[in-house]
Amino acid sequence: MDFELPPADDPRRRAVREWLAAHPSPTGRELAEAGYVAPHWPRPWGLAADPVHQLLIDDELKRARVSRPSNQIGIGWAGPTLVHAGTPEQQERYLLPLLAAEEIWCQLFSEPGAGSDLANLGTKAVRDGDEWVVNGQKIWTSMAHFSQFGILIARTNPDAPKHKGISYFICPMDAPGIEIRPIVEMTGAHLFNEVFLTDVRIPAENLVGAENEGWGLAKVTLGNERVSLSGGGALWGLGPTADDLLALARSLGGIADPSLRQQAAQVHIEAEILRLIRLRTVTAAIAGRPPGPEASVRKVLADEHGQHVMALAKDLCGTDGLLTGGEALGGSAESWHYGYLFSQALTIGGGTGDVQRNIIAERVLDLPHDLDAEAGLTWTEARHAAVSR
Ligand SMILES: Cc1cc2nc3c(=O)[nH]c(=O)nc-3n(C[C@H](O)[C@H](O)[C@H](O)COP(=O)(O)OP(=O)(O)OC[C@H]3O[C@@H](n4cnc5c(N)ncnc54)[C@H](O)[C@@H]3O)c2cc1C
């Protein structure tokens, strides 16, 4: 780790402070128009900010207790792909409402037979005049039930090899022929959906990039998971951090049980390792170096760490934790119970723990390639791009 954030009188810091003084409670649209939602994007959508400038903006927004609009897939995945390959008309139409979270986006990628091996997808799009007609089924589509648009990948040339002949579309979620069926998680919440597409007509201008070149764009999407340079909770940025939990336990008199003390020490060690790995990644970004293999290691560690933190939160509640948990330590019963159950998803979403280990085996340990891999870029490699950010 080798960097320091610029001091209080840095002109870029002053610019953010002055803007915040003029906009003490900014709306999503105001933040978007100022370029503060995704400062690393090019102008006019962002500020073309380098990593230090981004950290500095994060710092000032945090100090002013200003939260960015929430549109995880829109801002994190779909937007950067449209910045990369969208037509000027697509950029003009979609980017600002997306940054302001006025229009929510979902991701129509996974299918029952295409998860880790995404290029195996069977949803088809056939050109008919100035429209594409889409038929197929998607699954695990988070937030589909309240999204206005989805990024959709579908097969447009069934005769081409697996990674060729896929195209990338913007799918209006209110198009006739889209049926969204909820999947209720074991948490009791409804985040995911099955999405059935029957003769869904998508205007030709909603094709992103070139026909049959969608796999390359899917990799751009997967490689653009939000650049998060700040610390986060154990549940993909949400939930308590290990520090939050341990501070709470300390404030309540510490932990007497020897096995719980071991668990507490373990999550503290993991959190420290993750903090140092993150600083190494930030240092590399500031020095203009590409992220190294530590990004894949971080994903595996962070996901399992999230599960350990939430398990400790439950265990600290003793027998209360068997029921709902949380109150005994002053935490929120519902959020801890939810977080404990949800944490099981961490090692599945965004590339499973096994797939991450394949990446580490191949890229870090130089072991032979995944036996299932075919010619061309595999899902494993695409996910490597995703976690390298
Ligand atoms: C919280 C959450 C949100 C999600 N949101 C979305 C979304 O919005 N849109 C979307 O499109 N998808 C979404 N997904 C789906 C997610 O991308 C897939 O679940 C994930 O890619 C794994 O695919 P799968 O479930 O089909 O499992 P599979 O790929 O069928 O894997 C089954 C098992 O086999 C193992 N396995 C598979 N291939 C290999 C291999 N090569 N080597 C070793 N082991 C292997 C896996 O690790 C796993 O244990 C979400 C998932 C989660 C958990």
Short mmCIF file of C-alpha atoms and ligand atoms in Angstrom, two decimals:
data_model
loop_
_atom_site.label_atom_id
_atom_site.label_comp_id
_atom_site.label_asym_id
_atom_site.label_seq_id
_atom_site.Cartn_x
_atom_site.Cartn_y
_atom_site.Cartn_z
CA MET A 1 0.00 0.00 0.00
CA ASP A 2 1.51 3.26 -1.05
CA PHE A 3 -0.84 6.23 -1.41
CA GLU A 4 -2.37 9.11 0.51
CA LEU A 5 -5.60 10.91 -0.25
CA PRO A 6 -5.17 14.57 -1.23
CA PRO A 7 -5.56 17.13 1.58
CA ALA A 8 -8.65 19.21 2.39
CA ASP A 9 -7.59 22.10 0.12
CA ASP A 10 -7.20 19.92 -2.99
CA PRO A 11 -9.21 21.72 -5.72
CA ARG A 12 -11.08 18.53 -6.67
CA ARG A 13 -12.11 18.03 -3.05
CA ARG A 14 -13.13 21.68 -2.76
CA ALA A 15 -15.25 21.36 -5.91
CA VAL A 16 -17.21 18.47 -4.37
CA ARG A 17 -17.63 20.34 -1.07
CA GLU A 18 -18.89 23.47 -2.84
CA TRP A 19 -21.33 21.40 -4.86
CA LEU A 20 -22.58 19.66 -1.73
CA ALA A 21 -22.99 23.02 0.04
CA ALA A 22 -25.23 24.11 -2.83
CA HIS A 23 -27.03 20.73 -2.88
CA PRO A 24 -27.22 19.54 0.74
CA SER A 25 -29.86 16.87 -0.03
CA PRO A 26 -29.28 16.09 -3.69
CA THR A 27 -31.75 14.03 -5.70
CA GLY A 28 -30.59 11.08 -7.76
CA ARG A 29 -30.94 13.17 -10.89
CA GLU A 30 -28.82 16.01 -9.45
CA LEU A 31 -26.09 13.56 -8.46
CA ALA A 32 -26.26 11.95 -11.90
CA GLU A 33 -26.08 15.26 -13.74
CA ALA A 34 -23.09 16.32 -11.64
CA GLY A 35 -21.26 13.11 -12.60
CA TYR A 36 -21.02 11.92 -9.00
CA VAL A 37 -22.89 8.63 -9.44
CA ALA A 38 -20.24 6.96 -11.61
CA PRO A 39 -17.36 9.46 -11.63
CA HIS A 40 -15.05 7.05 -13.49
CA TRP A 41 -17.33 7.06 -16.56
CA PRO A 42 -16.43 9.43 -19.41
CA ARG A 43 -18.12 12.81 -19.66
CA PRO A 44 -20.93 13.81 -19.88
CA TRP A 45 -22.14 10.79 -17.84
CA GLY A 46 -19.24 10.80 -15.40
CA LEU A 47 -16.14 12.91 -14.76
CA ALA A 48 -13.52 10.59 -16.29
CA ALA A 49 -12.20 10.45 -12.71
CA ASP A 50 -8.99 8.58 -11.94
CA PRO A 51 -8.94 6.28 -8.84
CA VAL A 52 -7.75 9.05 -6.46
CA HIS A 53 -10.45 11.42 -7.69
CA GLN A 54 -13.03 8.63 -7.20
CA LEU A 55 -11.87 7.93 -3.66
CA LEU A 56 -11.96 11.59 -2.90
CA ILE A 57 -15.54 11.96 -4.17
CA ASP A 58 -16.55 8.85 -2.17
CA ASP A 59 -14.93 10.41 0.88
CA GLU A 60 -16.77 13.73 0.51
CA LEU A 61 -20.16 12.10 -0.16
CA LYS A 62 -19.69 9.91 2.90
CA ARG A 63 -18.73 12.91 5.02
CA ALA A 64 -21.89 14.70 3.88
CA ARG A 65 -23.95 11.51 4.46
CA VAL A 66 -25.14 11.57 0.88
CA SER A 67 -26.01 8.17 -0.63
CA ARG A 68 -25.85 7.48 -4.31
CA PRO A 69 -28.99 6.28 -6.12
CA SER A 70 -29.45 2.52 -5.94
CA ASN A 71 -29.64 0.69 -9.26
CA GLN A 72 -27.03 -2.01 -8.91
CA ILE A 73 -27.36 -3.79 -12.23
CA GLY A 74 -28.13 -0.59 -14.14
CA ILE A 75 -25.20 1.43 -12.84
CA GLY A 76 -22.84 -1.47 -12.21
CA TRP A 77 -23.35 -3.70 -15.24
CA ALA A 78 -25.68 -2.33 -17.93
CA GLY A 79 -24.54 1.30 -17.98
CA PRO A 80 -20.83 0.61 -18.54
CA THR A 81 -21.73 -1.75 -21.39
CA LEU A 82 -23.83 0.98 -23.03
CA VAL A 83 -20.99 3.45 -22.51
CA HIS A 84 -18.68 0.94 -24.21
CA ALA A 85 -20.85 -0.17 -27.13
CA GLY A 86 -24.21 1.64 -27.11
CA THR A 87 -25.20 3.87 -30.02
CA PRO A 88 -25.31 7.63 -29.27
CA GLU A 89 -29.12 7.32 -29.32
CA GLN A 90 -29.03 4.48 -26.77
CA GLN A 91 -26.66 6.42 -24.54
CA GLU A 92 -28.81 9.54 -24.77
CA ARG A 93 -32.01 7.64 -24.03
CA TYR A 94 -30.92 5.34 -21.21
CA LEU A 95 -27.87 6.53 -19.30
CA LEU A 96 -29.11 9.50 -17.30
CA PRO A 97 -32.37 7.88 -16.03
CA LEU A 98 -30.30 4.79 -15.20
CA LEU A 99 -27.72 6.78 -13.19
CA ALA A 100 -30.50 8.66 -11.40
CA ALA A 101 -32.22 5.31 -10.63
CA GLU A 102 -35.37 6.63 -12.26
CA GLU A 103 -35.35 3.46 -14.37
CA ILE A 104 -34.26 0.21 -12.76
CA TRP A 105 -32.49 -2.49 -14.75
CA CYS A 106 -32.18 -6.24 -14.42
CA GLN A 107 -29.92 -8.84 -16.03
CA LEU A 108 -31.47 -11.56 -18.21
CA PHE A 109 -28.41 -13.80 -18.56
CA SER A 110 -28.71 -17.06 -16.53
CA GLU A 111 -30.92 -19.88 -17.76
CA PRO A 112 -31.85 -23.26 -16.27
CA GLY A 113 -29.13 -24.90 -18.42
CA ALA A 114 -26.71 -21.98 -18.53
CA GLY A 115 -25.26 -20.59 -15.29
CA SER A 116 -21.54 -21.13 -14.79
CA ASP A 117 -21.48 -22.20 -18.43
CA LEU A 118 -23.39 -19.16 -19.62
CA ALA A 119 -22.53 -19.54 -23.31
CA ASN A 120 -24.70 -22.66 -23.29
CA LEU A 121 -27.77 -20.41 -23.36
CA GLY A 122 -30.80 -21.49 -25.40
CA THR A 123 -32.97 -18.35 -25.58
CA LYS A 124 -33.33 -17.43 -29.24
CA ALA A 125 -33.87 -14.12 -31.04
CA VAL A 126 -34.97 -14.18 -34.68
CA ARG A 127 -35.00 -11.06 -36.86
CA ASP A 128 -38.41 -10.14 -38.31
CA GLY A 129 -38.36 -6.85 -40.23
CA ASP A 130 -37.34 -4.10 -37.86
CA GLU A 131 -37.90 -6.24 -34.77
CA TRP A 132 -36.35 -9.24 -33.04
CA VAL A 133 -38.67 -12.00 -31.82
CA VAL A 134 -37.38 -13.58 -28.62
CA ASN A 135 -38.36 -16.95 -27.16
CA GLY A 136 -36.84 -18.68 -24.15
CA GLN A 137 -36.53 -18.76 -20.39
CA LYS A 138 -34.28 -16.92 -17.96
CA ILE A 139 -33.87 -17.66 -14.27
CA TRP A 140 -32.50 -16.04 -11.09
CA THR A 141 -33.36 -12.65 -12.59
CA SER A 142 -32.95 -10.34 -9.61
CA MET A 143 -35.37 -7.40 -9.49
CA ALA A 144 -37.11 -8.30 -12.78
CA HIS A 145 -40.47 -7.64 -11.11
CA PHE A 146 -39.74 -3.94 -10.63
CA SER A 147 -37.32 -3.25 -13.47
CA GLN A 148 -38.14 -1.15 -16.50
CA PHE A 149 -35.38 -2.66 -18.68
CA GLY A 150 -33.24 -5.77 -18.81
CA ILE A 151 -29.95 -6.53 -20.50
CA LEU A 152 -30.67 -9.71 -22.42
CA ILE A 153 -28.39 -12.14 -24.22
CA ALA A 154 -29.92 -14.50 -26.75
CA ARG A 155 -28.75 -16.81 -29.52
CA THR A 156 -29.14 -15.21 -32.94
CA ASN A 157 -27.16 -17.79 -34.94
CA PRO A 158 -27.87 -21.34 -33.73
CA ASP A 159 -25.41 -22.81 -36.25
CA ALA A 160 -22.39 -20.90 -34.97
CA PRO A 161 -20.03 -22.32 -32.30
CA LYS A 162 -21.16 -21.87 -28.69
CA HIS A 163 -19.47 -18.54 -27.99
CA LYS A 164 -20.38 -17.06 -31.38
CA GLY A 165 -23.86 -16.23 -32.59
CA ILE A 166 -25.03 -14.59 -29.34
CA SER A 167 -26.44 -11.05 -29.45
CA TYR A 168 -26.99 -8.48 -26.73
CA PHE A 169 -30.26 -6.55 -26.38
CA ILE A 170 -32.03 -3.96 -24.27
CA CYS A 171 -35.31 -5.60 -23.33
CA PRO A 172 -38.25 -3.44 -22.15
CA MET A 173 -39.66 -5.43 -19.23
CA ASP A 174 -43.24 -4.40 -20.03
CA ALA A 175 -43.13 -5.88 -23.56
CA PRO A 176 -46.04 -8.23 -24.33
CA GLY A 177 -44.99 -11.91 -23.99
CA ILE A 178 -42.86 -11.41 -20.88
CA GLU A 179 -44.09 -13.39 -17.91
CA ILE A 180 -42.32 -12.88 -14.59
CA ARG A 181 -42.79 -15.56 -11.93
CA PRO A 182 -41.42 -14.95 -8.44
CA ILE A 183 -38.96 -17.30 -6.76
CA VAL A 184 -39.20 -16.88 -3.01
CA GLU A 185 -35.86 -17.43 -1.26
CA MET A 186 -35.39 -19.39 1.95
CA THR A 187 -35.05 -15.96 3.59
CA GLY A 188 -38.73 -15.43 2.79
CA ALA A 189 -37.83 -12.51 0.54
CA HIS A 190 -38.60 -12.23 -3.15
CA LEU A 191 -35.55 -11.02 -5.06
CA PHE A 192 -35.23 -13.46 -7.94
CA ASN A 193 -37.61 -14.43 -10.68
CA GLU A 194 -38.10 -16.81 -13.52
CA VAL A 195 -38.70 -14.85 -16.71
CA PHE A 196 -40.47 -16.53 -19.62
CA LEU A 197 -40.21 -14.85 -23.01
CA THR A 198 -42.81 -15.89 -25.57
CA ASP A 199 -42.72 -14.14 -28.96
CA VAL A 200 -41.42 -10.98 -27.30
CA ARG A 201 -40.86 -8.29 -29.92
CA ILE A 202 -37.84 -6.09 -29.32
CA PRO A 203 -37.20 -3.14 -31.67
CA ALA A 204 -34.11 -3.57 -33.88
CA GLU A 205 -32.61 -0.38 -32.44
CA ASN A 206 -32.38 -2.18 -29.06
CA LEU A 207 -29.56 -4.40 -30.33
CA VAL A 208 -26.38 -3.35 -28.53
CA GLY A 209 -23.18 -3.72 -30.54
CA ALA A 210 -23.02 -5.91 -33.62
CA GLU A 211 -25.31 -8.86 -34.34
CA ASN A 212 -23.74 -12.16 -33.15
CA GLU A 213 -21.03 -10.33 -31.18
CA GLY A 214 -22.93 -10.37 -27.89
CA TRP A 215 -20.58 -12.74 -26.04
CA GLY A 216 -17.84 -10.12 -26.20
CA LEU A 217 -20.26 -7.59 -24.74
CA ALA A 218 -21.44 -10.02 -22.06
CA LYS A 219 -17.79 -10.13 -20.98
CA VAL A 220 -17.75 -6.34 -20.83
CA THR A 221 -20.86 -6.47 -18.63
CA LEU A 222 -19.31 -9.07 -16.34
CA GLY A 223 -16.07 -7.11 -16.25
CA ASN A 224 -17.81 -3.97 -15.13
CA GLU A 225 -19.13 -4.88 -11.79
CA ARG A 226 -19.09 -1.70 -9.84
CA VAL A 227 -15.61 -0.51 -8.96
CA SER A 228 -15.91 -0.42 -5.23
CA LEU A 229 -12.85 1.09 -3.66
CA SER A 230 -14.43 1.67 -0.29
CA GLY A 231 -14.98 -0.77 2.56
CA GLY A 232 -18.24 -2.67 2.72
CA GLY A 233 -20.38 -4.94 4.80
CA ALA A 234 -20.21 -8.69 4.76
CA LEU A 235 -23.14 -9.13 2.35
CA TRP A 236 -21.81 -7.72 -0.92
CA GLY A 237 -21.43 -4.31 0.72
CA LEU A 238 -24.54 -4.62 2.92
CA GLY A 239 -24.94 -6.06 6.40
CA PRO A 240 -22.57 -5.65 9.33
CA THR A 241 -18.81 -5.70 8.89
CA ALA A 242 -16.72 -7.94 11.14
CA ASP A 243 -15.61 -4.75 12.92
CA ASP A 244 -19.23 -3.69 13.55
CA LEU A 245 -20.00 -7.06 15.06
CA LEU A 246 -16.90 -7.25 17.23
CA ALA A 247 -17.34 -3.66 18.46
CA LEU A 248 -20.87 -4.52 19.47
CA ALA A 249 -19.75 -7.66 21.32
CA ARG A 250 -16.98 -5.65 23.05
CA SER A 251 -19.42 -2.95 24.12
CA LEU A 252 -21.61 -5.63 25.71
CA GLY A 253 -18.78 -6.99 27.88
CA GLY A 254 -16.82 -9.16 25.46
CA ILE A 255 -17.10 -12.84 24.62
CA ALA A 256 -16.54 -15.45 27.32
CA ASP A 257 -17.18 -18.68 25.41
CA PRO A 258 -13.80 -20.05 24.18
CA SER A 259 -15.09 -21.41 20.90
CA LEU A 260 -16.90 -18.14 20.10
CA ARG A 261 -13.69 -16.27 20.92
CA GLN A 262 -11.92 -18.41 18.30
CA GLN A 263 -14.65 -17.61 15.75
CA ALA A 264 -14.35 -13.91 16.59
CA ALA A 265 -10.56 -13.99 16.16
CA GLN A 266 -11.00 -15.82 12.85
CA VAL A 267 -13.39 -13.21 11.35
CA HIS A 268 -11.10 -10.42 12.56
CA ILE A 269 -8.12 -12.04 10.82
CA GLU A 270 -10.13 -12.54 7.62
CA ALA A 271 -11.33 -8.93 7.68
CA GLU A 272 -7.75 -7.68 8.09
CA ILE A 273 -6.53 -9.84 5.20
CA LEU A 274 -9.38 -8.58 3.00
CA ARG A 275 -8.62 -4.97 3.95
CA LEU A 276 -4.98 -5.40 2.97
CA ILE A 277 -5.86 -7.15 -0.30
CA ARG A 278 -8.23 -4.30 -1.14
CA LEU A 279 -5.55 -1.71 -0.41
CA ARG A 280 -3.17 -3.61 -2.68
CA THR A 281 -5.79 -3.47 -5.46
CA VAL A 282 -6.33 0.26 -4.90
CA THR A 283 -2.58 0.89 -4.90
CA ALA A 284 -2.26 -0.95 -8.21
CA ALA A 285 -5.12 1.08 -9.71
CA ILE A 286 -3.61 4.37 -8.56
CA ALA A 287 -0.25 3.38 -10.02
CA GLY A 288 -1.99 2.53 -13.30
CA ARG A 289 -1.22 -1.18 -12.97
CA PRO A 290 -3.89 -3.75 -13.87
CA PRO A 291 -5.27 -5.69 -10.90
CA GLY A 292 -3.38 -8.89 -10.22
CA PRO A 293 -4.71 -12.32 -9.28
CA GLU A 294 -5.50 -11.02 -5.80
CA ALA A 295 -8.92 -10.00 -7.17
CA SER A 296 -10.00 -13.63 -7.58
CA VAL A 297 -8.57 -14.55 -4.20
CA ARG A 298 -10.49 -11.62 -2.71
CA LYS A 299 -13.82 -12.83 -4.17
CA VAL A 300 -13.41 -16.32 -2.68
CA LEU A 301 -12.30 -14.98 0.70
CA ALA A 302 -14.88 -12.19 0.88
CA ASP A 303 -17.82 -14.49 0.11
CA GLU A 304 -16.83 -17.08 2.69
CA HIS A 305 -15.99 -14.29 5.15
CA GLY A 306 -19.54 -12.95 4.74
CA GLN A 307 -20.90 -16.36 5.70
CA HIS A 308 -18.57 -16.53 8.72
CA VAL A 309 -19.56 -13.04 9.93
CA MET A 310 -23.26 -13.79 9.71
CA ALA A 311 -22.79 -17.21 11.39
CA LEU A 312 -20.92 -15.53 14.25
CA ALA A 313 -23.68 -12.91 14.56
CA LYS A 314 -26.19 -15.76 14.98
CA ASP A 315 -23.98 -17.76 17.34
CA LEU A 316 -23.37 -14.74 19.57
CA CYS A 317 -27.12 -14.60 20.16
CA GLY A 318 -27.02 -18.08 21.70
CA THR A 319 -30.30 -19.98 21.68
CA ASP A 320 -32.14 -16.78 20.68
CA GLY A 321 -30.29 -17.05 17.39
CA LEU A 322 -32.08 -20.31 16.60
CA LEU A 323 -35.34 -18.41 16.38
CA THR A 324 -34.68 -15.07 14.77
CA GLY A 325 -31.56 -13.69 16.42
CA GLY A 326 -30.20 -10.20 16.75
CA GLU A 327 -32.09 -8.67 19.67
CA ALA A 328 -29.79 -10.20 22.30
CA LEU A 329 -26.91 -8.16 20.90
CA GLY A 330 -28.94 -5.12 20.00
CA GLY A 331 -28.88 -5.98 16.28
CA SER A 332 -31.95 -6.03 14.13
CA ALA A 333 -33.55 -9.46 14.46
CA GLU A 334 -34.92 -9.48 10.96
CA SER A 335 -31.81 -8.18 9.24
CA TRP A 336 -29.47 -10.63 11.00
CA HIS A 337 -31.75 -13.57 10.38
CA TYR A 338 -32.16 -12.50 6.78
CA GLY A 339 -28.42 -11.86 6.43
CA TYR A 340 -27.50 -15.26 7.84
CA LEU A 341 -29.77 -17.06 5.39
CA PHE A 342 -28.89 -14.76 2.46
CA SER A 343 -25.16 -15.22 3.05
CA GLN A 344 -25.46 -18.70 1.52
CA ALA A 345 -26.01 -16.96 -1.84
CA LEU A 346 -22.65 -15.17 -1.68
CA THR A 347 -20.70 -18.20 -2.88
CA ILE A 348 -23.10 -18.74 -5.81
CA GLY A 349 -23.90 -15.31 -7.33
CA GLY A 350 -21.35 -13.50 -9.49
CA GLY A 351 -19.51 -16.76 -10.23
CA THR A 352 -19.56 -19.64 -7.75
CA GLY A 353 -16.78 -20.38 -5.29
CA ASP A 354 -15.84 -23.42 -7.39
CA VAL A 355 -15.55 -21.32 -10.53
CA GLN A 356 -13.40 -18.79 -8.64
CA ARG A 357 -11.16 -21.64 -7.50
CA ASN A 358 -10.81 -22.75 -11.12
CA ILE A 359 -9.60 -19.24 -11.91
CA ILE A 360 -7.10 -19.28 -9.06
CA ALA A 361 -5.91 -22.75 -10.08
CA GLU A 362 -5.36 -21.67 -13.68
CA ARG A 363 -4.19 -18.09 -13.29
CA VAL A 364 -2.36 -18.11 -9.98
CA LEU A 365 -1.17 -21.69 -9.57
CA ASP A 366 -0.70 -22.29 -13.30
CA LEU A 367 -2.53 -25.62 -13.16
CA PRO A 368 -4.08 -27.10 -16.33
CA HIS A 369 -7.15 -25.45 -17.87
CA ASP A 370 -10.69 -26.35 -16.72
CA LEU A 371 -11.47 -29.69 -18.39
CA ASP A 372 -14.90 -28.48 -19.51
CA ALA A 373 -13.54 -25.39 -21.18
CA GLU A 374 -14.02 -25.07 -24.89
CA ALA A 375 -12.13 -23.00 -27.38
CA GLY A 376 -12.63 -19.27 -26.97
CA LEU A 377 -13.23 -17.35 -23.80
CA THR A 378 -15.03 -19.43 -21.20
CA TRP A 379 -17.40 -18.35 -18.46
CA THR A 380 -14.54 -18.88 -16.01
CA GLU A 381 -12.42 -16.37 -17.92
CA ALA A 382 -15.30 -13.95 -18.22
CA ARG A 383 -15.80 -14.07 -14.47
CA HIS A 384 -12.09 -13.50 -14.02
CA ALA A 385 -12.55 -10.23 -15.87
CA ALA A 386 -15.47 -9.45 -13.57
CA VAL A 387 -13.60 -9.93 -10.33
CA SER A 388 -10.49 -8.21 -11.62
CA ARG A 389 -12.21 -4.85 -11.15
C1 LIG B 1 -28.03 -13.68 -5.15
C2 LIG B 1 -27.94 -14.04 -6.60
C3 LIG B 1 -28.37 -13.14 -7.56
C4 LIG B 1 -28.36 -13.51 -8.92
N1 LIG B 1 -28.84 -12.61 -9.83
C5 LIG B 1 -28.80 -12.92 -11.15
C6 LIG B 1 -29.33 -12.00 -12.12
O1 LIG B 1 -29.84 -10.92 -11.77
N2 LIG B 1 -29.30 -12.33 -13.42
C7 LIG B 1 -28.75 -13.51 -13.84
O2 LIG B 1 -28.70 -13.71 -15.05
N3 LIG B 1 -28.28 -14.43 -12.95
C8 LIG B 1 -28.31 -14.16 -11.61
N4 LIG B 1 -27.85 -15.08 -10.68
C9 LIG B 1 -27.44 -16.39 -11.15
C10 LIG B 1 -25.97 -16.68 -11.01
O3 LIG B 1 -25.19 -15.99 -11.94
C11 LIG B 1 -25.81 -18.21 -11.16
O4 LIG B 1 -26.49 -18.80 -10.07
C12 LIG B 1 -24.37 -18.62 -11.13
O5 LIG B 1 -23.71 -18.17 -12.27
C13 LIG B 1 -24.24 -20.16 -11.05
O6 LIG B 1 -25.00 -20.77 -12.04
P1 LIG B 1 -26.05 -21.93 -11.69
O7 LIG B 1 -26.90 -21.46 -10.56
O8 LIG B 1 -26.72 -22.33 -12.96
O9 LIG B 1 -25.19 -23.14 -11.17
P2 LIG B 1 -24.40 -24.19 -12.05
O10 LIG B 1 -23.55 -23.49 -13.03
O11 LIG B 1 -25.37 -25.21 -12.56
O12 LIG B 1 -23.47 -24.86 -10.97
C14 LIG B 1 -23.93 -25.93 -10.13
C15 LIG B 1 -22.76 -26.38 -9.27
O13 LIG B 1 -21.70 -26.88 -10.12
C16 LIG B 1 -20.48 -26.18 -9.88
N5 LIG B 1 -19.76 -25.98 -11.15
C17 LIG B 1 -20.28 -25.52 -12.34
N6 LIG B 1 -19.30 -25.45 -13.27
C18 LIG B 1 -18.16 -25.84 -12.67
C19 LIG B 1 -16.81 -25.97 -13.12
N7 LIG B 1 -16.45 -25.67 -14.37
N8 LIG B 1 -15.89 -26.41 -12.22
C20 LIG B 1 -16.25 -26.71 -10.93
N9 LIG B 1 -17.51 -26.62 -10.46
C21 LIG B 1 -18.45 -26.19 -11.31
C22 LIG B 1 -20.91 -24.84 -9.31
O14 LIG B 1 -19.88 -24.28 -8.51
C23 LIG B 1 -22.13 -25.22 -8.48
O15 LIG B 1 -21.75 -25.70 -7.21
C24 LIG B 1 -27.87 -14.77 -9.32
C25 LIG B 1 -27.44 -15.68 -8.35
C26 LIG B 1 -27.48 -15.33 -7.00
C27 LIG B 1 -27.04 -16.35 -6.00
#
